[in-house]
XYZ file of C-alpha atoms in Angstrom:
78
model
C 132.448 -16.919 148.036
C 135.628 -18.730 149.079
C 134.563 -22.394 149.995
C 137.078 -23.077 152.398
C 136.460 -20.244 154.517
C 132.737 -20.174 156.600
C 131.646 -17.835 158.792
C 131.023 -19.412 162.216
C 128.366 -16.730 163.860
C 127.230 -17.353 167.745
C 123.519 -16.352 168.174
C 122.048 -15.250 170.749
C 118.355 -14.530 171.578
C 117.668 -10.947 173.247
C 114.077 -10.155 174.315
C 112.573 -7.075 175.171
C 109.404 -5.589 176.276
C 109.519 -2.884 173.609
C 111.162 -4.598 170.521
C 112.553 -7.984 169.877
C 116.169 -8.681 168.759
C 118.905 -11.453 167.132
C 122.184 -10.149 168.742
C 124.873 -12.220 167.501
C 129.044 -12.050 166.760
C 130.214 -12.980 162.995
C 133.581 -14.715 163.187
C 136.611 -16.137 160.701
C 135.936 -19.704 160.947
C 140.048 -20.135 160.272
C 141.298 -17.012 162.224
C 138.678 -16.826 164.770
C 138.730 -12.979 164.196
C 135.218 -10.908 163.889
C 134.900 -9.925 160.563
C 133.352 -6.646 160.246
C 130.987 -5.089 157.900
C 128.713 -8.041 157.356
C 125.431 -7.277 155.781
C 123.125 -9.603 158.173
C 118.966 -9.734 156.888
C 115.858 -11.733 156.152
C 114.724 -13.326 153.375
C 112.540 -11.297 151.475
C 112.497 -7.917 153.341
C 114.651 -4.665 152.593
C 116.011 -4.010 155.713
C 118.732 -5.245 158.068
C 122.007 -4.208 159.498
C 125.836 -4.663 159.596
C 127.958 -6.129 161.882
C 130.574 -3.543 164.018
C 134.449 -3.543 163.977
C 133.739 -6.486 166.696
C 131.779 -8.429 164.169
C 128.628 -7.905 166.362
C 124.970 -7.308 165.097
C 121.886 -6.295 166.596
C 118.982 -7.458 163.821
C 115.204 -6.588 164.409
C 113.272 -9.763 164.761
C 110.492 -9.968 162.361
C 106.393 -9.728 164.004
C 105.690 -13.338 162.839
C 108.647 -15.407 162.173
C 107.619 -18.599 159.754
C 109.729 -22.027 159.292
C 110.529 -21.169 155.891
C 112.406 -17.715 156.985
C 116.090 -17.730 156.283
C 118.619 -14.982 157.754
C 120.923 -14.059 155.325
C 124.946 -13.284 155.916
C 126.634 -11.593 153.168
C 130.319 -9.952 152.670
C 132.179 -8.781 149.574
C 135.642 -11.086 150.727
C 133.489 -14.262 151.684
């Protein structure tokens, strides 16, 4: 990971009658630009999704969400 470059990623909550959802957008903290491809998921659990060409994701909000839960943002150039 490059230490001088962070990921600055707006969150937003999204709730729904159905299913429950963290939309957010993953930006360049330098550029400002959405970096794409970001692998975006929980601690401890398999699944989870990528962000778009607009650096936006759409992640699954666990049943019960605990204090010690961390969301996890990963990409091969950061």
């Amino acid at each position: 990971m490059k230490p001088f470059i962070t990921l600055l990623v707006l969150l937003s909550f999204c709730f729904n009658t159905t299913a429950q959802h963290l939309k957010g957008k993953v930006l360049d903290a330098e550029t400002n630009l959405p970096i794409e491809n970001v692998n975006v998921y929980w601690s401890n659990q398999d699944d989870g999704t990528f962000t778009d060409d607009h650096g936006e994701f759409d992640l699954k909000l666990r049943k019960r969400i605990r204090q010690d839960d961390l969301i996890y943002f990963t990409h091969v150039s950061y």
